[in-house]
PDB file of C-alpha atoms in Angstrom:
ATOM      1  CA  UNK A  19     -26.311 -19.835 -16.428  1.00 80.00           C
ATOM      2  CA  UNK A  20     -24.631 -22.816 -14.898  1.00 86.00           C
ATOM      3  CA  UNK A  21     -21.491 -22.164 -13.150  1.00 85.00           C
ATOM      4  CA  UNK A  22     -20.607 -25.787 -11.633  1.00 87.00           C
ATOM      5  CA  UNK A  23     -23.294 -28.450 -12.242  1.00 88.00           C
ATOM      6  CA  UNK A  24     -23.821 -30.278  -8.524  1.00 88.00           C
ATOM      7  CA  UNK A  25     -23.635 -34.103  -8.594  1.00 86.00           C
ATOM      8  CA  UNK A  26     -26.716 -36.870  -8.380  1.00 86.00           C
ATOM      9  CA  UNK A  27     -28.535 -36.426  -4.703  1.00 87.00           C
ATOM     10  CA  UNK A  28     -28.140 -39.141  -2.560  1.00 85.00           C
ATOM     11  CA  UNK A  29     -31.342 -41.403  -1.929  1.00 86.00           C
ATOM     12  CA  UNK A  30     -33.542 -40.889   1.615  1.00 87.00           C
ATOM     13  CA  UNK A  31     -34.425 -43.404   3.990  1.00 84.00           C
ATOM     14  CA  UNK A  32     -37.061 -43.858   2.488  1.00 87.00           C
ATOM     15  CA  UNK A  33     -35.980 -45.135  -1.153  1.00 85.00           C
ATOM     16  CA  UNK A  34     -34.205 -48.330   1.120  1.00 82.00           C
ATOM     17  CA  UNK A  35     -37.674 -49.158   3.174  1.00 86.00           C
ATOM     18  CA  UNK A  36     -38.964 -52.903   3.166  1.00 85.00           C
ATOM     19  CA  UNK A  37     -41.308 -55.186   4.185  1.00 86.00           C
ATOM     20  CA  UNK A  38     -39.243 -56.120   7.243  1.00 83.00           C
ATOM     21  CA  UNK A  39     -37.361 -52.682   7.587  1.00 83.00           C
ATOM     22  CA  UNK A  40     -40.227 -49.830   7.749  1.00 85.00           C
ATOM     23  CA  UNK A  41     -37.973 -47.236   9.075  1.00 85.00           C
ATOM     24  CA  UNK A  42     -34.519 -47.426   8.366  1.00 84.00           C
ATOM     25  CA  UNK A  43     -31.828 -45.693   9.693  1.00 85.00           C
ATOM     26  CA  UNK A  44     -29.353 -44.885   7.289  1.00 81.00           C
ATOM     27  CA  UNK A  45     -29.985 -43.033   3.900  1.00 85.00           C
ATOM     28  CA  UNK A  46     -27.384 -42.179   1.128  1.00 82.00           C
ATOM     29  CA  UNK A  47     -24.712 -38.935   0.529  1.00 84.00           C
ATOM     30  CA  UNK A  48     -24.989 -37.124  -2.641  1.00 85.00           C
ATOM     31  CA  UNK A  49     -22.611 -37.219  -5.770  1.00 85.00           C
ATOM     32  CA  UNK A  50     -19.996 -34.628  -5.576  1.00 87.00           C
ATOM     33  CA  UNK A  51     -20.598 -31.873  -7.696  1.00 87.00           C
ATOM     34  CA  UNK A  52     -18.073 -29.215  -9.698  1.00 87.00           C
ATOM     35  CA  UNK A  53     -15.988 -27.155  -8.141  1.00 88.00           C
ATOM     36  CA  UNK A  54     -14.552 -23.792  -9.267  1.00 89.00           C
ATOM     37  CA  UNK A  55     -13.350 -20.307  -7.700  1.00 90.00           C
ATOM     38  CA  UNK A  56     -15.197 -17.295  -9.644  1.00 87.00           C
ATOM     39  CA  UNK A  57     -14.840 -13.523  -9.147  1.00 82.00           C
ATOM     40  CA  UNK A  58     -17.739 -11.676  -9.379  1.00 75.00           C
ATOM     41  CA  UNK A  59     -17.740  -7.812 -10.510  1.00 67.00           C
ATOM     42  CA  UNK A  60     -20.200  -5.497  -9.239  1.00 63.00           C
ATOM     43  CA  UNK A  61     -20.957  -3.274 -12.105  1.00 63.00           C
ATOM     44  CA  UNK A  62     -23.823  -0.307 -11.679  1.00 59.00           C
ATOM     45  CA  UNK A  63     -26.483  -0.461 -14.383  1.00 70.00           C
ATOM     46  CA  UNK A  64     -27.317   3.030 -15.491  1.00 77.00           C
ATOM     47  CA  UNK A  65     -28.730   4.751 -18.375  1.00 84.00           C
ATOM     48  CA  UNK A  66     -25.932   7.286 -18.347  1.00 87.00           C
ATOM     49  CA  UNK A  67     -22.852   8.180 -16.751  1.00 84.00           C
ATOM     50  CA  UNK A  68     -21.199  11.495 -15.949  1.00 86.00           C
ATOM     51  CA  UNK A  69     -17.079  11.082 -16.085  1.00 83.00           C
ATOM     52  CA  UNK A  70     -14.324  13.284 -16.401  1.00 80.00           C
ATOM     53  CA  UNK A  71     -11.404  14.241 -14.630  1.00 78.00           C
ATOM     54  CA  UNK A  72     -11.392  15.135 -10.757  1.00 77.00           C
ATOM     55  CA  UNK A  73     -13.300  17.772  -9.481  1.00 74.00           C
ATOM     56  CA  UNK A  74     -15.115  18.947 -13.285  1.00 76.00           C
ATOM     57  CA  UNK A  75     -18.097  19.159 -11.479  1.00 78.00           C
ATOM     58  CA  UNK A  76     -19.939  16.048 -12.203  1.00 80.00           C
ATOM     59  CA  UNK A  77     -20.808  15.439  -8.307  1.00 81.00           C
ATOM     60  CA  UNK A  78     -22.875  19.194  -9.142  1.00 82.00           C
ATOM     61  CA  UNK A  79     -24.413  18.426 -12.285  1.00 83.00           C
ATOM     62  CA  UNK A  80     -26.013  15.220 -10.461  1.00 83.00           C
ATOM     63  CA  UNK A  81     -26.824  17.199  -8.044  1.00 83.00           C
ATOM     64  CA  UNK A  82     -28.642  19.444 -10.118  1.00 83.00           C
ATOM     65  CA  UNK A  83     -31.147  17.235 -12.275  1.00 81.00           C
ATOM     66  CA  UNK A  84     -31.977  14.705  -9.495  1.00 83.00           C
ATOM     67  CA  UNK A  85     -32.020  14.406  -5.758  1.00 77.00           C
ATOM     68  CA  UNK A  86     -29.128  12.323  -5.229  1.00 75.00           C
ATOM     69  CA  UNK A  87     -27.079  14.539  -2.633  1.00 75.00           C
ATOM     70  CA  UNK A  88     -23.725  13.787  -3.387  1.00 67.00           C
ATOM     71  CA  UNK A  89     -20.372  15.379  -1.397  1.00 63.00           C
ATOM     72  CA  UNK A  90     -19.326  18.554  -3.342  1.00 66.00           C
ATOM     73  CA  UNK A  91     -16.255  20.691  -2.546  1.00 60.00           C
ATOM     74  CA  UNK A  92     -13.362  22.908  -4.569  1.00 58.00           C
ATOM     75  CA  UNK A  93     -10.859  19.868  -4.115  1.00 53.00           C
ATOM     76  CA  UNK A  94     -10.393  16.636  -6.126  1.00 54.00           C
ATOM     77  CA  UNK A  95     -11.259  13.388  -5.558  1.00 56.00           C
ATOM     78  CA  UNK A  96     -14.432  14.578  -3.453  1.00 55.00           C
ATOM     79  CA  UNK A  97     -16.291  11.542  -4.496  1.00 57.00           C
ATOM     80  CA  UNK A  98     -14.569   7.991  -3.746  1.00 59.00           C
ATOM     81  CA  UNK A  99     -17.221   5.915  -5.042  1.00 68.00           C
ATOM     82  CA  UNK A 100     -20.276   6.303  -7.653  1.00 74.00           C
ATOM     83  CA  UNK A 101     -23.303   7.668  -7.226  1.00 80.00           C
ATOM     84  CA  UNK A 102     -26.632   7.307  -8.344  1.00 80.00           C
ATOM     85  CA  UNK A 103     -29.444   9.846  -9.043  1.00 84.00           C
ATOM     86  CA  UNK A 104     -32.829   9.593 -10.665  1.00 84.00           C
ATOM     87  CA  UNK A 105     -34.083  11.870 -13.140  1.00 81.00           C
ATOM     88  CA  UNK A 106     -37.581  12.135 -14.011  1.00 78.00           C
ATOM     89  CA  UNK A 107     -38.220  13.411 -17.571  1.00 72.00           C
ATOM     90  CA  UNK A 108     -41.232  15.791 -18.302  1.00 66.00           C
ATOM     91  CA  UNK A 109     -41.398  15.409 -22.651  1.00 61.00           C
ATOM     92  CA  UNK A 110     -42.849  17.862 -24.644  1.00 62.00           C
ATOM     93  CA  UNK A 111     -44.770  18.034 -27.356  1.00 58.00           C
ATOM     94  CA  UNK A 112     -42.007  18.126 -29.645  1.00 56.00           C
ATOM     95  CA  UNK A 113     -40.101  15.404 -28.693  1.00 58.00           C
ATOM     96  CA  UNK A 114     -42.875  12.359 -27.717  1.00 57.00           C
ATOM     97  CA  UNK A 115     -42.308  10.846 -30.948  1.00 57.00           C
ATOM     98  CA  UNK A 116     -38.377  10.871 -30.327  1.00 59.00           C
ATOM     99  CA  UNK A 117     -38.671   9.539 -26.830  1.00 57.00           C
ATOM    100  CA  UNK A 118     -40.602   5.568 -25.707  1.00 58.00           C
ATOM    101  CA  UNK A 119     -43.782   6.551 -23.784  1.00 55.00           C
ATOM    102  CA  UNK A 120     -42.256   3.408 -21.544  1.00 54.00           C
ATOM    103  CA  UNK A 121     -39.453   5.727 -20.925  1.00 60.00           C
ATOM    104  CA  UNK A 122     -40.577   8.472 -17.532  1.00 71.00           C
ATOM    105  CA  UNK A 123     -37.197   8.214 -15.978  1.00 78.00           C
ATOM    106  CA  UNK A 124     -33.503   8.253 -16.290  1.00 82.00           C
ATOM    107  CA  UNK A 125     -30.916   6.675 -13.623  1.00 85.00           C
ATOM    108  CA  UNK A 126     -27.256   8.527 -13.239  1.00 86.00           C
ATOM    109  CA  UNK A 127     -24.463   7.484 -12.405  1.00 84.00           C
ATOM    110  CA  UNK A 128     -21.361   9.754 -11.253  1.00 84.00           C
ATOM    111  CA  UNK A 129     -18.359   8.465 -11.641  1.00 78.00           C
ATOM    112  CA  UNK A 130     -15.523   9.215  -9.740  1.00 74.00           C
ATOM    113  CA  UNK A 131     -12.646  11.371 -11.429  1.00 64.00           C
ATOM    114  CA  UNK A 132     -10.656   9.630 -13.724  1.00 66.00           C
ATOM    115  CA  UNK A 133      -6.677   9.872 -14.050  1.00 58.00           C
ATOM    116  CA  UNK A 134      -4.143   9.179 -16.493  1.00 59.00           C
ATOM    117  CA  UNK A 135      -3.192   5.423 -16.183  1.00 55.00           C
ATOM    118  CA  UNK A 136      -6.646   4.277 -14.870  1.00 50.00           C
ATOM    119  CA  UNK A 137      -6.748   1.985 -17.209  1.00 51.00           C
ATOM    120  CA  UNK A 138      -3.808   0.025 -15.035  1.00 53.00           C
ATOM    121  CA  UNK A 139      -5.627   0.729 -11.598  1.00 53.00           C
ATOM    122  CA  UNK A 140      -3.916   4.293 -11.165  1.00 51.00           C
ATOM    123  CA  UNK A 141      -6.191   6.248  -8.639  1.00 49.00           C
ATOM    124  CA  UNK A 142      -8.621   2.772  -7.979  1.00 49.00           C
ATOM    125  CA  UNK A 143      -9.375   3.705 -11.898  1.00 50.00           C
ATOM    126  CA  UNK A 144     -10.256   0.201 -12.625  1.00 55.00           C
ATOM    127  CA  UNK A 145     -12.826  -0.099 -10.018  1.00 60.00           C
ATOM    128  CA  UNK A 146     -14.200   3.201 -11.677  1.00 67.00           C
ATOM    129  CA  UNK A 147     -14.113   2.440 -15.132  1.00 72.00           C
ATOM    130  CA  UNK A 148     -16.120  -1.659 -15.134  1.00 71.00           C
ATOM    131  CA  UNK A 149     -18.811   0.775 -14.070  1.00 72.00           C
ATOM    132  CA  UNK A 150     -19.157   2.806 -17.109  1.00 77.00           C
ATOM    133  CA  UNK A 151     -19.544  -0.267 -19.080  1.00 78.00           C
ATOM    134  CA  UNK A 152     -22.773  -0.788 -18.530  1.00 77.00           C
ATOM    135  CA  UNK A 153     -24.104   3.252 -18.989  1.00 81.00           C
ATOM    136  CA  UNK A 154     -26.115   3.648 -22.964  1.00 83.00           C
ATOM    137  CA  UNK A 155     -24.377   7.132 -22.738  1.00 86.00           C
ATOM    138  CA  UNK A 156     -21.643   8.705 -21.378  1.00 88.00           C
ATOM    139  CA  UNK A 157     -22.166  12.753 -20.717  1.00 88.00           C
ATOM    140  CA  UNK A 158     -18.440  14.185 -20.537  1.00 87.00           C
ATOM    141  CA  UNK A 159     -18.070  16.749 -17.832  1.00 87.00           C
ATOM    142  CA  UNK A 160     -15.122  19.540 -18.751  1.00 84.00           C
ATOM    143  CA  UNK A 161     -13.769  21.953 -16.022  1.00 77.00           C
ATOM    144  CA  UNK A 162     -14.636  25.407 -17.305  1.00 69.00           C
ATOM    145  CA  UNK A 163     -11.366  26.713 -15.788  1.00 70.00           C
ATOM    146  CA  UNK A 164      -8.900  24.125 -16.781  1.00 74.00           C
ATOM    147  CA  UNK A 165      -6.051  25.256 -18.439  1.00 73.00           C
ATOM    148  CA  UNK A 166      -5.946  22.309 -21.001  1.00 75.00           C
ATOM    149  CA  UNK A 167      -9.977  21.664 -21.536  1.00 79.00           C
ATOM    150  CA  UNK A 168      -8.980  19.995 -24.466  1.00 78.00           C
ATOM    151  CA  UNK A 169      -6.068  17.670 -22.869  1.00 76.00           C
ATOM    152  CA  UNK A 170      -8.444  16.731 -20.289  1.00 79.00           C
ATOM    153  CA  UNK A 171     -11.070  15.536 -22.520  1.00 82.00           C
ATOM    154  CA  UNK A 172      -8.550  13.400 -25.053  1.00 80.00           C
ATOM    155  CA  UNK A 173      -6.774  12.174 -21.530  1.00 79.00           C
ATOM    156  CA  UNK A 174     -10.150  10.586 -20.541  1.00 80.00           C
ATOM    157  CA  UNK A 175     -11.220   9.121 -24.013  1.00 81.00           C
ATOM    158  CA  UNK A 176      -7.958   7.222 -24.123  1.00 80.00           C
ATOM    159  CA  UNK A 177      -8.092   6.231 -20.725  1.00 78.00           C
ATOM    160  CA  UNK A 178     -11.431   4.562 -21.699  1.00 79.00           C
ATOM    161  CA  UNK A 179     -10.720   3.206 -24.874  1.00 80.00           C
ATOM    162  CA  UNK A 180      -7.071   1.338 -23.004  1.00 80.00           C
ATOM    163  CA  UNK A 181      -9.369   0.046 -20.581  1.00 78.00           C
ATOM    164  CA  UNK A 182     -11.937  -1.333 -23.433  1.00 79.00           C
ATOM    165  CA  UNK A 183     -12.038  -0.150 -26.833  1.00 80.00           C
ATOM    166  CA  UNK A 184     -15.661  -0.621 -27.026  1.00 82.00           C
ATOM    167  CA  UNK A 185     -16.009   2.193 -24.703  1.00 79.00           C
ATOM    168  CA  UNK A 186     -14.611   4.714 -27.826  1.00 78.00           C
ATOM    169  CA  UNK A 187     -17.067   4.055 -29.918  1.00 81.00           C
ATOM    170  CA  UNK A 188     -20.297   4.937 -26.980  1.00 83.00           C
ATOM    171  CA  UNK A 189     -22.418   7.812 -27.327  1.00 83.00           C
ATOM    172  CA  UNK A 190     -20.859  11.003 -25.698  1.00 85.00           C
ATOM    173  CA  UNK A 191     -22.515  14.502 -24.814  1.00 85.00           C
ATOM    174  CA  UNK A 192     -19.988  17.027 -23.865  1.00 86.00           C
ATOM    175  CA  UNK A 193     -20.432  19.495 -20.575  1.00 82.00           C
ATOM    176  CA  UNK A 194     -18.819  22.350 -20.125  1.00 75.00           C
ATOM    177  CA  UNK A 195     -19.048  22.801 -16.380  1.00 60.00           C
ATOM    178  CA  UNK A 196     -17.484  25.505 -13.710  1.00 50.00           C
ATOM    179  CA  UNK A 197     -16.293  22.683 -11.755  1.00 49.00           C
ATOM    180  CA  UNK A 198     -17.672  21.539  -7.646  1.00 45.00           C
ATOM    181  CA  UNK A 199     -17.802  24.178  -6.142  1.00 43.00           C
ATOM    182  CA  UNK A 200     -16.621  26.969  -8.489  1.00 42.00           C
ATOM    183  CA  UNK A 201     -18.135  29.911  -9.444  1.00 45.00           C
ATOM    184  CA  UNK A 202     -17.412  30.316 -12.870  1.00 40.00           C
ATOM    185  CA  UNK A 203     -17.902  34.205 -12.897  1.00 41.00           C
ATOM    186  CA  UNK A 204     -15.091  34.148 -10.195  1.00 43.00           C
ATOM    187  CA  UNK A 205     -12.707  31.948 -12.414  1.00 41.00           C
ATOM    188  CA  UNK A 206      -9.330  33.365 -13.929  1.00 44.00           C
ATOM    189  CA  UNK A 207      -8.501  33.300 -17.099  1.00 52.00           C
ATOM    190  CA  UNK A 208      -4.671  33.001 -17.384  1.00 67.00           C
ATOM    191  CA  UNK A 209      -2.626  31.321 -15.102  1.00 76.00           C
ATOM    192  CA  UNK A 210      -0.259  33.474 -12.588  1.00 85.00           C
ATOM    193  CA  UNK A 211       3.169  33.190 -12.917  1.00 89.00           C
ATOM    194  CA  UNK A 212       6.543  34.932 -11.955  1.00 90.00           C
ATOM    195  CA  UNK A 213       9.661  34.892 -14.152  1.00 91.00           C
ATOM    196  CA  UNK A 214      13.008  34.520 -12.159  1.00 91.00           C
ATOM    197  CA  UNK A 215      16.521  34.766 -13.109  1.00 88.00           C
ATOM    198  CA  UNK A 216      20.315  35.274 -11.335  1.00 86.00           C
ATOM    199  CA  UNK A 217      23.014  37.387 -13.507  1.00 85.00           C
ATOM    200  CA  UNK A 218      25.027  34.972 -11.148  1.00 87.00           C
ATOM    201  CA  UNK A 219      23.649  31.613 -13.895  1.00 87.00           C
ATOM    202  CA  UNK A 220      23.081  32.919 -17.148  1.00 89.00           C
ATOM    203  CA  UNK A 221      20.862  30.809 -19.403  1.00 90.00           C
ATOM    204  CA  UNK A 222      18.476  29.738 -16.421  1.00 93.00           C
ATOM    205  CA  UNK A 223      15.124  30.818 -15.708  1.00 93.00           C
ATOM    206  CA  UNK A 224      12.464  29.931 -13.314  1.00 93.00           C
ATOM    207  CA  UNK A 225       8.897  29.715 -13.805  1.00 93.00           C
ATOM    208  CA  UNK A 226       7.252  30.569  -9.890  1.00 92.00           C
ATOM    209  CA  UNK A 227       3.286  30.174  -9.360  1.00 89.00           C
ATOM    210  CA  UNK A 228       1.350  27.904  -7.003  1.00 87.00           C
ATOM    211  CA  UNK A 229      -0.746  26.564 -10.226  1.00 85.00           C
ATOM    212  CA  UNK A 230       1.809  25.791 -13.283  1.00 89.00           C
ATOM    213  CA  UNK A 231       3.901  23.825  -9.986  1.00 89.00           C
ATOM    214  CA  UNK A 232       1.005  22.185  -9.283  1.00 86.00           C
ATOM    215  CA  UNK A 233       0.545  21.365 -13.094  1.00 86.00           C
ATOM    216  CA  UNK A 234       4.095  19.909 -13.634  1.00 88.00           C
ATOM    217  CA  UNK A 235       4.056  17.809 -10.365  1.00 86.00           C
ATOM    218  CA  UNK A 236       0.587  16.201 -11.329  1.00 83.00           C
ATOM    219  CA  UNK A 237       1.908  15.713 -15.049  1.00 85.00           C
ATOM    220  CA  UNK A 238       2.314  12.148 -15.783  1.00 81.00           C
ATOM    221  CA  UNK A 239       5.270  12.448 -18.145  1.00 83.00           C
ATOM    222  CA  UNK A 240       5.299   8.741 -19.183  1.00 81.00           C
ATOM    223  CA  UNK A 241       2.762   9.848 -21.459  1.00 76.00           C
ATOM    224  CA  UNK A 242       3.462  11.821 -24.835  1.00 74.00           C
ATOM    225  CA  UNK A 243       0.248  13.040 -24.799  1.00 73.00           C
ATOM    226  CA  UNK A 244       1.043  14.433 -21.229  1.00 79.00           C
ATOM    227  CA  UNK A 245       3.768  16.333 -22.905  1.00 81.00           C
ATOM    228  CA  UNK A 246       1.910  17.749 -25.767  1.00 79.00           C
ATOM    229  CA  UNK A 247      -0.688  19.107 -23.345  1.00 81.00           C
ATOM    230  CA  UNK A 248       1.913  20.535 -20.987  1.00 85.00           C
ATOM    231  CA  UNK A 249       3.164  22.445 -24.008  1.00 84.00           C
ATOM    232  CA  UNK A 250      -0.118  23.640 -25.033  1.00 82.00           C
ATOM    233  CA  UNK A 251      -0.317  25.174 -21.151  1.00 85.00           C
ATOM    234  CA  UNK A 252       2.914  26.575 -21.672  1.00 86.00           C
ATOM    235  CA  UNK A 253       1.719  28.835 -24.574  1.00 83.00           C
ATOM    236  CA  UNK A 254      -1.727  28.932 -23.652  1.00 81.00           C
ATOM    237  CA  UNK A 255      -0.972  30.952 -21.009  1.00 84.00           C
ATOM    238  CA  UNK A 256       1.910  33.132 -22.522  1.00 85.00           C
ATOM    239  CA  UNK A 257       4.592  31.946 -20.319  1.00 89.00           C
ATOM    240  CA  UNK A 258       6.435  30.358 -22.992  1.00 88.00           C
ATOM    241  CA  UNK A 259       6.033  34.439 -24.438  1.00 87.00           C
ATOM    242  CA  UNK A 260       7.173  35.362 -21.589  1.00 89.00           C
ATOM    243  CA  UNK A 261      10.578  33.306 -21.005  1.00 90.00           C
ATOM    244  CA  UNK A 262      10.914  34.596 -25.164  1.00 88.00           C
ATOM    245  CA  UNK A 263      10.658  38.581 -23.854  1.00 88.00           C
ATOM    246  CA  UNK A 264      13.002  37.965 -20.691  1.00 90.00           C
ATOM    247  CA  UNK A 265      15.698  36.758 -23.044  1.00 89.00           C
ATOM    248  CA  UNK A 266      15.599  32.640 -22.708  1.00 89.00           C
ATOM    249  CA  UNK A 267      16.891  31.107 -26.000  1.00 88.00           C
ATOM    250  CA  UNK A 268      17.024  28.075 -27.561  1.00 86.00           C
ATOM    251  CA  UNK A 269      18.591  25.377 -25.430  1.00 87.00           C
ATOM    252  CA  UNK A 270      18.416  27.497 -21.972  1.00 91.00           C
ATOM    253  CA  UNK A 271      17.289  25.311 -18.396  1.00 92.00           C
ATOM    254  CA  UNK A 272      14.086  26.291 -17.773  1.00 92.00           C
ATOM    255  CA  UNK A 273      13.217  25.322 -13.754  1.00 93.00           C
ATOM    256  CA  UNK A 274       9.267  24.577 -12.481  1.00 93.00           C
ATOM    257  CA  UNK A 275       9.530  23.633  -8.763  1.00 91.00           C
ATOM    258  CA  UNK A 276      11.466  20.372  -9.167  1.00 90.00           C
ATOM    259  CA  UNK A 277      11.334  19.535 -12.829  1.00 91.00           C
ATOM    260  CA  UNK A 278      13.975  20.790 -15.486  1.00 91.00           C
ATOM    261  CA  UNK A 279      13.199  21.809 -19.026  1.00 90.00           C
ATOM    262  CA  UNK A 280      15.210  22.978 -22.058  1.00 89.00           C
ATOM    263  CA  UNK A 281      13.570  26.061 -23.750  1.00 87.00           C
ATOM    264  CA  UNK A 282      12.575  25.690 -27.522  1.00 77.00           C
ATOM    265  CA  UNK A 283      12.530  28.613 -29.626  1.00 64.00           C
ATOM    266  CA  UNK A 284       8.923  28.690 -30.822  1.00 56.00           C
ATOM    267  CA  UNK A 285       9.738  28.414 -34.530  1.00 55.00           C
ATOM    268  CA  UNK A 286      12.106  25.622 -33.459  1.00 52.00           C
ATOM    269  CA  UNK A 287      10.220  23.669 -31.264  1.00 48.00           C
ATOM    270  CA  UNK A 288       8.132  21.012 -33.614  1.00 42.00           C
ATOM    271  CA  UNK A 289      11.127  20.669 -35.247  1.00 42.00           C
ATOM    272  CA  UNK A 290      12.551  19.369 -32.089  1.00 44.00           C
ATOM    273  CA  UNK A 291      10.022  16.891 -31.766  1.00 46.00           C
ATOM    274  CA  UNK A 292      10.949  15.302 -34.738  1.00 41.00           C
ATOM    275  CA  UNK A 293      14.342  15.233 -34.059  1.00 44.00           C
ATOM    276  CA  UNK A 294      15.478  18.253 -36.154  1.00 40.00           C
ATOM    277  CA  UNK A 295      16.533  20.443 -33.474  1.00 42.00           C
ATOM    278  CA  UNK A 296      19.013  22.154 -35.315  1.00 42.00           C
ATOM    279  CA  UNK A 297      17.338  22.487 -38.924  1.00 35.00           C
TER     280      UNK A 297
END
């Protein structure tokens, strides 16, 4: 590949020699050459990459099949830039017709968690993402305790896809994982939560609990999908039951540390989305 194509050389002293000049002094510059400012992307070369979204336990899984010794803890964003692991592969009997003989090894790459907006360069997710362009496959990591498994894996195909639609159509193998360091036979199921309400304003409730505040401060509500998947949470985890028993009705401020909602009856509430609030 040619990226500027250099000029003629200049001629040596010795091109301009003579019969009466045997050493001369003075030889020739050389043509100037293109010129051009490039950028240059580092991008990792792997066979497959690990992504998902912060803390699904990809750092683990790496971890686990090679000896790559990646940072693992129970908080996101544990790993700031990718890692690489090598896997040797032992094939059986079964599957040496399925797999090169060439083939003895596999190289890993973990990529750090992904966020909605990456595509755009939220949470350095472009300097993430040019490195899963180069994986063959892609194994998808899911948080075994997430309370939107589902969200969380359509949140990171469209981040990749937005970034480069080629990336939709690459190989995926979906992992269900515990998350870094999570024991998943110590996991809850259901989210905690506390229903609140003052006689003093009728038709308000609030929703109290460390996680679902958490969940709506981390929301990206720009997105619709980000909306859809809070309302899956919402009745996932019965507190959208639960405002329904306590009395909330259709219309009624619901409160979740700093964000407002209005409460849709559940019969009510796709019509809402389209617009049909009152059918």
């Amino acid at each position: 590949m040619v990226v500027a194509r250099g000029g003629r050389g200049g001629r040596g002293n010795e091109h301009f020699k003579t019969p009466r000049m045997n050493a001369p002094n003075f030889a020739e510059k050389g043509e100037l050459g293109g010129e051009r400012w490039i950028q240059l992307e580092l991008k990792l070369i792997a066979d497959v990459g690990l992504v998902g979204v912060p803390n699904a336990g990809k750092s683990t899984l790496l971890a686990a099949v090679s000896n790559a010794k990646p940072k693992i803890a129970d908080y996101p964003f544990t790993t700031v830039v990718p890692n690489l692991g090598v896997c040797d592969l032992f094939v059986d009997e079964a599957s040496k017709g399925q797999i090169p003989s060439s083939v003895s090894s596999l190289v890993l790459a973990d990529i750090p968690g992904l966020l909605e907006g990456a595509h755009v360069g939220v949470g350095l997710g472009m300097a993430f993402l040019r490195h899963i362009q180069r994986c063959r496959v892609l194994i998808h990591v899911i948080r075994g305790d997430s309370p939107d498994p589902l969200g969380d894996f359509q949140a990171i195909n469209q981040e990749l896809a937005l970034f480069n639609p080629r990336l939709a159509n690459k190989t995926q193998v979906v992992d269900g994982d515990g998350g870094d360091g999570i024991d998943p036979r110590k996991t809850r199921g259901r989210l905690p939560f506390e229903i609140l309400k003052d006689p003093a304003y009728p038709g308000q409730f609030r929703v109290a609990g460390h996680r679902i505040e958490r969940i709506v401060q981390m929301t990206n509500w720009a997105y619709y999908g980000s909306t859809l998947r809070f309302q899956r949470i919402m009745e996932a985890h019965g507190i959208s039951k639960a405002l329904e028993n306590v009395g909330a009705k259709q219309g009624d401020l619901v409160l979740i540390g700093d964000h407002e909602f209005d409460f849709w009856d559940p019969k009510n509430r796709w019509m809402a989305n389209l617009g049909m609030a009152d059918v």
